[in-house]
């Protein structure tokens, strides 16, 4: 089975080598858990180290904003030879606002079809990231989300890209997704969370679900230092 490495030191062992190629995985967590940074880091490392072509679609931030943010983490796009493209699809949001001013609303199929067309037309691409599902949901009212999301996930799956969908967890909600169906449609779920321990705060990461592999369970501390993400295992914690 072809695997896509996360390049988070110590984490790929938990995934038996990486995320199975072609999978759709949710990367979920509350605000401040570095979801976008972790996903961008993965695509960046795959582009730089393996020449895998990736596409980072952002609805949350403009291209300049997110690239500057990632440069502060040592992830400079000029070092990947054009193998990682950041595309601001905020034009869809602008169209929605324009529609609102005329009392109209873009329909879900037209929004998702526009995104799918961008993905299909990006030549040589192996990896897709969408930041974020919540921003996508904010553009329109989704009636019958089970059917609409099933179509969107299946069309993404047909592209044969490995896809990472960033999603915000709602505080106090037990589900890993907005509508409760995304976690069943996705092949994998990577959960990031912040744990308070007295005066210290730890960032944790876990594989909640990953089809077709025997992944490890449980939460591991996630740290970022020297421009690298890594997890701490039991041996690290005992030192």
PDB file of C-alpha atoms in Angstrom:
ATOM      1  CA  UNK A   1       0.000   0.000   0.000  1.00  0.00           C
ATOM      2  CA  UNK A   2       1.367   3.405  -0.984  1.00  0.00           C
ATOM      3  CA  UNK A   3       1.653   5.649   2.095  1.00  0.00           C
ATOM      4  CA  UNK A   4       1.824   9.428   2.391  1.00  0.00           C
ATOM      5  CA  UNK A   5       4.206  10.450   5.169  1.00  0.00           C
ATOM      6  CA  UNK A   6       3.193  13.224   7.536  1.00  0.00           C
ATOM      7  CA  UNK A   7       6.839  14.083   8.311  1.00  0.00           C
ATOM      8  CA  UNK A   8       5.826  14.679  11.928  1.00  0.00           C
ATOM      9  CA  UNK A   9       8.764  12.979  13.621  1.00  0.00           C
ATOM     10  CA  UNK A  10       7.580   9.907  15.519  1.00  0.00           C
ATOM     11  CA  UNK A  11       4.018  10.098  14.202  1.00  0.00           C
ATOM     12  CA  UNK A  12       4.338   8.090  10.996  1.00  0.00           C
ATOM     13  CA  UNK A  13       5.259   5.035  13.084  1.00  0.00           C
ATOM     14  CA  UNK A  14       1.790   5.312  14.633  1.00  0.00           C
ATOM     15  CA  UNK A  15       0.339   5.235  11.104  1.00  0.00           C
ATOM     16  CA  UNK A  16       2.389   2.221   9.960  1.00  0.00           C
ATOM     17  CA  UNK A  17       4.348   4.533   7.683  1.00  0.00           C
ATOM     18  CA  UNK A  18       1.808   7.210   6.804  1.00  0.00           C
ATOM     19  CA  UNK A  19      -1.687   7.965   5.539  1.00  0.00           C
ATOM     20  CA  UNK A  20      -2.792   5.527   2.797  1.00  0.00           C
ATOM     21  CA  UNK A  21      -2.619   7.281  -0.570  1.00  0.00           C
ATOM     22  CA  UNK A  22      -6.015   8.361  -1.907  1.00  0.00           C
ATOM     23  CA  UNK A  23      -7.589   8.639   1.537  1.00  0.00           C
ATOM     24  CA  UNK A  24      -9.742  11.571   2.623  1.00  0.00           C
ATOM     25  CA  UNK A  25      -8.808  12.579   6.169  1.00  0.00           C
ATOM     26  CA  UNK A  26     -10.328  15.136   8.505  1.00  0.00           C
ATOM     27  CA  UNK A  27      -7.871  17.187  10.547  1.00  0.00           C
ATOM     28  CA  UNK A  28     -10.010  18.450  13.408  1.00  0.00           C
ATOM     29  CA  UNK A  29      -9.587  20.475  16.575  1.00  0.00           C
ATOM     30  CA  UNK A  30     -10.500  23.627  18.435  1.00  0.00           C
ATOM     31  CA  UNK A  31      -9.044  27.036  17.664  1.00  0.00           C
ATOM     32  CA  UNK A  32      -5.334  27.359  18.436  1.00  0.00           C
ATOM     33  CA  UNK A  33      -4.442  23.701  17.935  1.00  0.00           C
ATOM     34  CA  UNK A  34      -2.335  24.489  14.813  1.00  0.00           C
ATOM     35  CA  UNK A  35      -4.521  22.502  12.411  1.00  0.00           C
ATOM     36  CA  UNK A  36      -3.643  24.677   9.407  1.00  0.00           C
ATOM     37  CA  UNK A  37       0.055  24.708  10.314  1.00  0.00           C
ATOM     38  CA  UNK A  38       0.182  20.910  10.643  1.00  0.00           C
ATOM     39  CA  UNK A  39      -1.538  20.362   7.291  1.00  0.00           C
ATOM     40  CA  UNK A  40       0.567  22.958   5.478  1.00  0.00           C
ATOM     41  CA  UNK A  41       3.697  21.434   7.044  1.00  0.00           C
ATOM     42  CA  UNK A  42       2.777  17.999   5.696  1.00  0.00           C
ATOM     43  CA  UNK A  43       2.251  19.251   2.148  1.00  0.00           C
ATOM     44  CA  UNK A  44       5.389  21.392   2.346  1.00  0.00           C
ATOM     45  CA  UNK A  45       7.609  18.521   3.492  1.00  0.00           C
ATOM     46  CA  UNK A  46       6.200  16.150   0.865  1.00  0.00           C
ATOM     47  CA  UNK A  47       6.891  18.754  -1.830  1.00  0.00           C
ATOM     48  CA  UNK A  48      10.388  19.557  -0.590  1.00  0.00           C
ATOM     49  CA  UNK A  49      11.574  16.037   0.249  1.00  0.00           C
ATOM     50  CA  UNK A  50       9.739  13.926  -2.322  1.00  0.00           C
ATOM     51  CA  UNK A  51       8.684  16.335  -5.052  1.00  0.00           C
ATOM     52  CA  UNK A  52       5.012  15.469  -4.504  1.00  0.00           C
ATOM     53  CA  UNK A  53       2.824  18.182  -5.973  1.00  0.00           C
ATOM     54  CA  UNK A  54       0.303  19.636  -3.528  1.00  0.00           C
ATOM     55  CA  UNK A  55      -2.529  22.149  -3.635  1.00  0.00           C
ATOM     56  CA  UNK A  56      -3.536  24.164  -0.553  1.00  0.00           C
ATOM     57  CA  UNK A  57      -6.978  25.735  -1.012  1.00  0.00           C
ATOM     58  CA  UNK A  58      -7.765  28.480   1.467  1.00  0.00           C
ATOM     59  CA  UNK A  59     -11.099  30.065   2.231  1.00  0.00           C
ATOM     60  CA  UNK A  60     -10.039  31.355   5.652  1.00  0.00           C
ATOM     61  CA  UNK A  61      -7.005  33.515   4.846  1.00  0.00           C
ATOM     62  CA  UNK A  62      -5.637  35.228   1.766  1.00  0.00           C
ATOM     63  CA  UNK A  63      -2.636  33.672   0.020  1.00  0.00           C
ATOM     64  CA  UNK A  64      -0.219  36.395   1.211  1.00  0.00           C
ATOM     65  CA  UNK A  65      -1.411  36.057   4.792  1.00  0.00           C
ATOM     66  CA  UNK A  66      -1.033  32.302   5.013  1.00  0.00           C
ATOM     67  CA  UNK A  67       2.322  32.176   3.191  1.00  0.00           C
ATOM     68  CA  UNK A  68       3.763  34.815   5.546  1.00  0.00           C
ATOM     69  CA  UNK A  69       2.409  32.886   8.511  1.00  0.00           C
ATOM     70  CA  UNK A  70       4.084  29.690   7.293  1.00  0.00           C
ATOM     71  CA  UNK A  71       7.349  31.478   6.542  1.00  0.00           C
ATOM     72  CA  UNK A  72       7.462  32.359  10.254  1.00  0.00           C
ATOM     73  CA  UNK A  73       7.508  28.594  10.875  1.00  0.00           C
ATOM     74  CA  UNK A  74      10.386  28.167   8.435  1.00  0.00           C
ATOM     75  CA  UNK A  75       8.166  26.868   5.622  1.00  0.00           C
ATOM     76  CA  UNK A  76       9.278  29.007   2.687  1.00  0.00           C
ATOM     77  CA  UNK A  77       7.482  28.252  -0.594  1.00  0.00           C
ATOM     78  CA  UNK A  78      10.502  29.394  -2.596  1.00  0.00           C
ATOM     79  CA  UNK A  79      12.261  26.191  -1.428  1.00  0.00           C
ATOM     80  CA  UNK A  80       9.833  23.701  -2.990  1.00  0.00           C
ATOM     81  CA  UNK A  81      10.334  24.425  -6.714  1.00  0.00           C
ATOM     82  CA  UNK A  82       6.660  25.193  -7.343  1.00  0.00           C
ATOM     83  CA  UNK A  83       5.498  21.789  -6.090  1.00  0.00           C
ATOM     84  CA  UNK A  84       3.176  23.363  -3.508  1.00  0.00           C
ATOM     85  CA  UNK A  85       0.593  25.853  -4.755  1.00  0.00           C
ATOM     86  CA  UNK A  86      -1.519  28.004  -2.467  1.00  0.00           C
ATOM     87  CA  UNK A  87      -4.786  29.119  -4.049  1.00  0.00           C
ATOM     88  CA  UNK A  88      -7.095  31.624  -2.410  1.00  0.00           C
ATOM     89  CA  UNK A  89     -10.638  30.563  -3.312  1.00  0.00           C
ATOM     90  CA  UNK A  90     -12.068  33.538  -1.474  1.00  0.00           C
ATOM     91  CA  UNK A  91     -13.638  34.611  -4.775  1.00  0.00           C
ATOM     92  CA  UNK A  92     -16.385  32.127  -3.968  1.00  0.00           C
ATOM     93  CA  UNK A  93     -16.997  34.002  -0.722  1.00  0.00           C
ATOM     94  CA  UNK A  94     -17.071  37.310  -2.631  1.00  0.00           C
ATOM     95  CA  UNK A  95     -19.669  35.898  -5.018  1.00  0.00           C
ATOM     96  CA  UNK A  96     -21.748  34.851  -2.025  1.00  0.00           C
ATOM     97  CA  UNK A  97     -21.582  38.339  -0.523  1.00  0.00           C
ATOM     98  CA  UNK A  98     -22.519  39.817  -3.873  1.00  0.00           C
ATOM     99  CA  UNK A  99     -25.460  37.436  -4.070  1.00  0.00           C
ATOM    100  CA  UNK A 100     -26.543  38.440  -0.569  1.00  0.00           C
ATOM    101  CA  UNK A 101     -26.636  42.093  -1.596  1.00  0.00           C
ATOM    102  CA  UNK A 102     -29.164  41.158  -4.292  1.00  0.00           C
ATOM    103  CA  UNK A 103     -31.147  38.863  -2.006  1.00  0.00           C
ATOM    104  CA  UNK A 104     -29.734  35.746  -3.637  1.00  0.00           C
ATOM    105  CA  UNK A 105     -27.713  32.807  -2.306  1.00  0.00           C
ATOM    106  CA  UNK A 106     -25.266  30.538  -4.078  1.00  0.00           C
ATOM    107  CA  UNK A 107     -26.351  26.920  -4.023  1.00  0.00           C
ATOM    108  CA  UNK A 108     -24.151  24.197  -2.531  1.00  0.00           C
ATOM    109  CA  UNK A 109     -23.625  22.307  -5.838  1.00  0.00           C
ATOM    110  CA  UNK A 110     -22.308  25.403  -7.627  1.00  0.00           C
ATOM    111  CA  UNK A 111     -19.855  26.090  -4.790  1.00  0.00           C
ATOM    112  CA  UNK A 112     -18.508  22.542  -4.544  1.00  0.00           C
ATOM    113  CA  UNK A 113     -18.366  22.121  -8.328  1.00  0.00           C
ATOM    114  CA  UNK A 114     -16.154  25.212  -8.543  1.00  0.00           C
ATOM    115  CA  UNK A 115     -13.790  23.737  -5.965  1.00  0.00           C
ATOM    116  CA  UNK A 116     -13.784  20.325  -7.653  1.00  0.00           C
ATOM    117  CA  UNK A 117     -12.985  21.920 -11.022  1.00  0.00           C
ATOM    118  CA  UNK A 118      -9.942  23.662  -9.508  1.00  0.00           C
ATOM    119  CA  UNK A 119      -8.759  20.322  -8.104  1.00  0.00           C
ATOM    120  CA  UNK A 120      -9.329  18.402 -11.344  1.00  0.00           C
ATOM    121  CA  UNK A 121      -7.558  21.002 -13.486  1.00  0.00           C
ATOM    122  CA  UNK A 122      -4.409  21.215 -11.353  1.00  0.00           C
ATOM    123  CA  UNK A 123      -2.033  18.985 -13.323  1.00  0.00           C
ATOM    124  CA  UNK A 124       0.184  16.453 -11.594  1.00  0.00           C
ATOM    125  CA  UNK A 125      -1.327  17.063  -8.177  1.00  0.00           C
ATOM    126  CA  UNK A 126      -1.165  14.273  -5.589  1.00  0.00           C
ATOM    127  CA  UNK A 127      -2.276  16.072  -2.411  1.00  0.00           C
ATOM    128  CA  UNK A 128      -5.131  18.430  -1.641  1.00  0.00           C
ATOM    129  CA  UNK A 129      -5.809  20.473   1.479  1.00  0.00           C
ATOM    130  CA  UNK A 130      -8.976  22.488   2.064  1.00  0.00           C
ATOM    131  CA  UNK A 131      -8.914  25.168   4.766  1.00  0.00           C
ATOM    132  CA  UNK A 132     -11.586  24.826   5.911  1.00  0.00           C
ATOM    133  CA  UNK A 133     -14.847  22.882   5.793  1.00  0.00           C
ATOM    134  CA  UNK A 134     -16.407  25.368   8.214  1.00  0.00           C
ATOM    135  CA  UNK A 135     -15.650  28.302   5.926  1.00  0.00           C
ATOM    136  CA  UNK A 136     -17.192  26.312   3.090  1.00  0.00           C
ATOM    137  CA  UNK A 137     -20.334  25.635   5.109  1.00  0.00           C
ATOM    138  CA  UNK A 138     -20.701  29.335   5.924  1.00  0.00           C
ATOM    139  CA  UNK A 139     -21.251  30.196   2.262  1.00  0.00           C
ATOM    140  CA  UNK A 140     -24.701  28.697   1.946  1.00  0.00           C
ATOM    141  CA  UNK A 141     -27.502  26.776   3.628  1.00  0.00           C
ATOM    142  CA  UNK A 142     -27.047  23.045   3.134  1.00  0.00           C
ATOM    143  CA  UNK A 143     -30.313  21.178   2.938  1.00  0.00           C
ATOM    144  CA  UNK A 144     -30.093  17.418   3.385  1.00  0.00           C
ATOM    145  CA  UNK A 145     -26.367  17.501   4.307  1.00  0.00           C
ATOM    146  CA  UNK A 146     -26.063  13.704   4.346  1.00  0.00           C
ATOM    147  CA  UNK A 147     -26.683  13.466   0.597  1.00  0.00           C
ATOM    148  CA  UNK A 148     -24.878  16.695  -0.344  1.00  0.00           C
ATOM    149  CA  UNK A 149     -21.752  15.819   1.605  1.00  0.00           C
ATOM    150  CA  UNK A 150     -21.776  12.242   0.317  1.00  0.00           C
ATOM    151  CA  UNK A 151     -21.620  13.586  -3.251  1.00  0.00           C
ATOM    152  CA  UNK A 152     -18.814  16.042  -2.390  1.00  0.00           C
ATOM    153  CA  UNK A 153     -16.700  13.390  -0.659  1.00  0.00           C
ATOM    154  CA  UNK A 154     -17.232  10.865  -3.448  1.00  0.00           C
ATOM    155  CA  UNK A 155     -16.265  13.373  -6.144  1.00  0.00           C
ATOM    156  CA  UNK A 156     -13.119  14.217  -4.166  1.00  0.00           C
ATOM    157  CA  UNK A 157     -12.366  10.500  -3.869  1.00  0.00           C
ATOM    158  CA  UNK A 158     -12.671  10.035  -7.635  1.00  0.00           C
ATOM    159  CA  UNK A 159      -9.781  12.456  -8.193  1.00  0.00           C
ATOM    160  CA  UNK A 160      -7.509   9.859  -6.515  1.00  0.00           C
ATOM    161  CA  UNK A 161      -5.751  12.608  -4.560  1.00  0.00           C
ATOM    162  CA  UNK A 162      -4.917  12.257  -0.894  1.00  0.00           C
ATOM    163  CA  UNK A 163      -7.134  14.928   0.664  1.00  0.00           C
ATOM    164  CA  UNK A 164      -6.871  16.683   4.032  1.00  0.00           C
ATOM    165  CA  UNK A 165      -9.972  18.563   5.148  1.00  0.00           C
ATOM    166  CA  UNK A 166      -9.446  20.989   8.026  1.00  0.00           C
ATOM    167  CA  UNK A 167     -12.420  21.271  10.358  1.00  0.00           C
ATOM    168  CA  UNK A 168     -13.119  23.220  13.538  1.00  0.00           C
ATOM    169  CA  UNK A 169     -14.591  21.319  16.472  1.00  0.00           C
ATOM    170  CA  UNK A 170     -17.420  23.054  18.264  1.00  0.00           C
ATOM    171  CA  UNK A 171     -16.819  23.515  21.984  1.00  0.00           C
ATOM    172  CA  UNK A 172     -18.927  21.149  24.066  1.00  0.00           C
ATOM    173  CA  UNK A 173     -19.940  19.029  21.071  1.00  0.00           C
ATOM    174  CA  UNK A 174     -18.922  15.382  21.155  1.00  0.00           C
ATOM    175  CA  UNK A 175     -18.903  14.990  17.373  1.00  0.00           C
ATOM    176  CA  UNK A 176     -15.784  15.505  15.269  1.00  0.00           C
ATOM    177  CA  UNK A 177     -17.769  17.246  12.537  1.00  0.00           C
ATOM    178  CA  UNK A 178     -20.430  19.902  11.984  1.00  0.00           C
ATOM    179  CA  UNK A 179     -23.168  17.611  10.695  1.00  0.00           C
ATOM    180  CA  UNK A 180     -22.030  14.318  12.235  1.00  0.00           C
ATOM    181  CA  UNK A 181     -21.763  12.591   8.840  1.00  0.00           C
ATOM    182  CA  UNK A 182     -18.315  13.805   7.719  1.00  0.00           C
ATOM    183  CA  UNK A 183     -16.534  11.536  10.197  1.00  0.00           C
ATOM    184  CA  UNK A 184     -18.253   8.496   8.639  1.00  0.00           C
ATOM    185  CA  UNK A 185     -17.620   9.608   5.053  1.00  0.00           C
ATOM    186  CA  UNK A 186     -13.930  10.316   5.703  1.00  0.00           C
ATOM    187  CA  UNK A 187     -11.336   7.539   5.657  1.00  0.00           C
ATOM    188  CA  UNK A 188      -9.433   9.050   8.555  1.00  0.00           C
ATOM    189  CA  UNK A 189      -9.626  11.497  11.448  1.00  0.00           C
ATOM    190  CA  UNK A 190      -6.603  13.210  13.005  1.00  0.00           C
ATOM    191  CA  UNK A 191      -7.546  15.092  16.152  1.00  0.00           C
ATOM    192  CA  UNK A 192      -5.559  17.946  17.684  1.00  0.00           C
ATOM    193  CA  UNK A 193      -6.417  19.324  21.099  1.00  0.00           C
ATOM    194  CA  UNK A 194      -5.029  21.490  23.890  1.00  0.00           C
ATOM    195  CA  UNK A 195      -4.790  20.088  27.400  1.00  0.00           C
ATOM    196  CA  UNK A 196      -4.318  22.307  30.442  1.00  0.00           C
ATOM    197  CA  UNK A 197      -2.290  20.888  33.309  1.00  0.00           C
ATOM    198  CA  UNK A 198      -1.997  23.400  36.106  1.00  0.00           C
ATOM    199  CA  UNK A 199      -0.120  26.377  34.679  1.00  0.00           C
ATOM    200  CA  UNK A 200       1.168  24.440  31.657  1.00  0.00           C
ATOM    201  CA  UNK A 201      -0.588  23.881  28.351  1.00  0.00           C
ATOM    202  CA  UNK A 202       0.140  20.905  26.097  1.00  0.00           C
ATOM    203  CA  UNK A 203      -0.833  20.399  22.472  1.00  0.00           C
ATOM    204  CA  UNK A 204      -1.837  16.783  21.734  1.00  0.00           C
ATOM    205  CA  UNK A 205      -2.434  14.766  18.563  1.00  0.00           C
ATOM    206  CA  UNK A 206      -4.229  11.463  18.004  1.00  0.00           C
ATOM    207  CA  UNK A 207      -5.358   9.182  15.187  1.00  0.00           C
ATOM    208  CA  UNK A 208      -9.032   8.644  15.923  1.00  0.00           C
ATOM    209  CA  UNK A 209      -9.643   6.688  12.731  1.00  0.00           C
ATOM    210  CA  UNK A 210      -7.669   5.547   9.677  1.00  0.00           C
ATOM    211  CA  UNK A 211      -9.068   2.893   7.387  1.00  0.00           C
ATOM    212  CA  UNK A 212      -6.941   0.023   6.054  1.00  0.00           C
ATOM    213  CA  UNK A 213      -4.173   0.273   8.648  1.00  0.00           C
ATOM    214  CA  UNK A 214      -3.682  -0.901  12.224  1.00  0.00           C
ATOM    215  CA  UNK A 215      -2.893   2.508  13.691  1.00  0.00           C
ATOM    216  CA  UNK A 216      -1.945   3.282  17.268  1.00  0.00           C
ATOM    217  CA  UNK A 217      -4.507   4.815  19.585  1.00  0.00           C
ATOM    218  CA  UNK A 218      -4.158   7.463  22.263  1.00  0.00           C
ATOM    219  CA  UNK A 219      -2.956  11.070  22.411  1.00  0.00           C
ATOM    220  CA  UNK A 220       0.686  12.094  22.115  1.00  0.00           C
ATOM    221  CA  UNK A 221       2.199  15.497  22.953  1.00  0.00           C
ATOM    222  CA  UNK A 222       2.904  17.479  19.772  1.00  0.00           C
ATOM    223  CA  UNK A 223       5.664  20.067  19.788  1.00  0.00           C
ATOM    224  CA  UNK A 224       7.183  22.383  17.205  1.00  0.00           C
ATOM    225  CA  UNK A 225      10.851  23.275  17.514  1.00  0.00           C
ATOM    226  CA  UNK A 226      13.697  23.969  15.095  1.00  0.00           C
ATOM    227  CA  UNK A 227      11.124  24.281  12.283  1.00  0.00           C
ATOM    228  CA  UNK A 228       9.967  20.692  12.803  1.00  0.00           C
ATOM    229  CA  UNK A 229       6.866  19.056  14.264  1.00  0.00           C
ATOM    230  CA  UNK A 230       7.425  15.965  16.392  1.00  0.00           C
ATOM    231  CA  UNK A 231       5.534  13.875  18.901  1.00  0.00           C
ATOM    232  CA  UNK A 232       6.790  12.707  22.259  1.00  0.00           C
ATOM    233  CA  UNK A 233       6.386   9.032  23.045  1.00  0.00           C
ATOM    234  CA  UNK A 234       6.480   7.307  26.431  1.00  0.00           C
ATOM    235  CA  UNK A 235      10.277   7.047  26.400  1.00  0.00           C
ATOM    236  CA  UNK A 236      10.597  10.801  25.819  1.00  0.00           C
ATOM    237  CA  UNK A 237       8.192  11.531  28.662  1.00  0.00           C
ATOM    238  CA  UNK A 238      10.099   9.264  31.060  1.00  0.00           C
ATOM    239  CA  UNK A 239      13.439  11.018  30.440  1.00  0.00           C
TER     240      UNK A 239
END
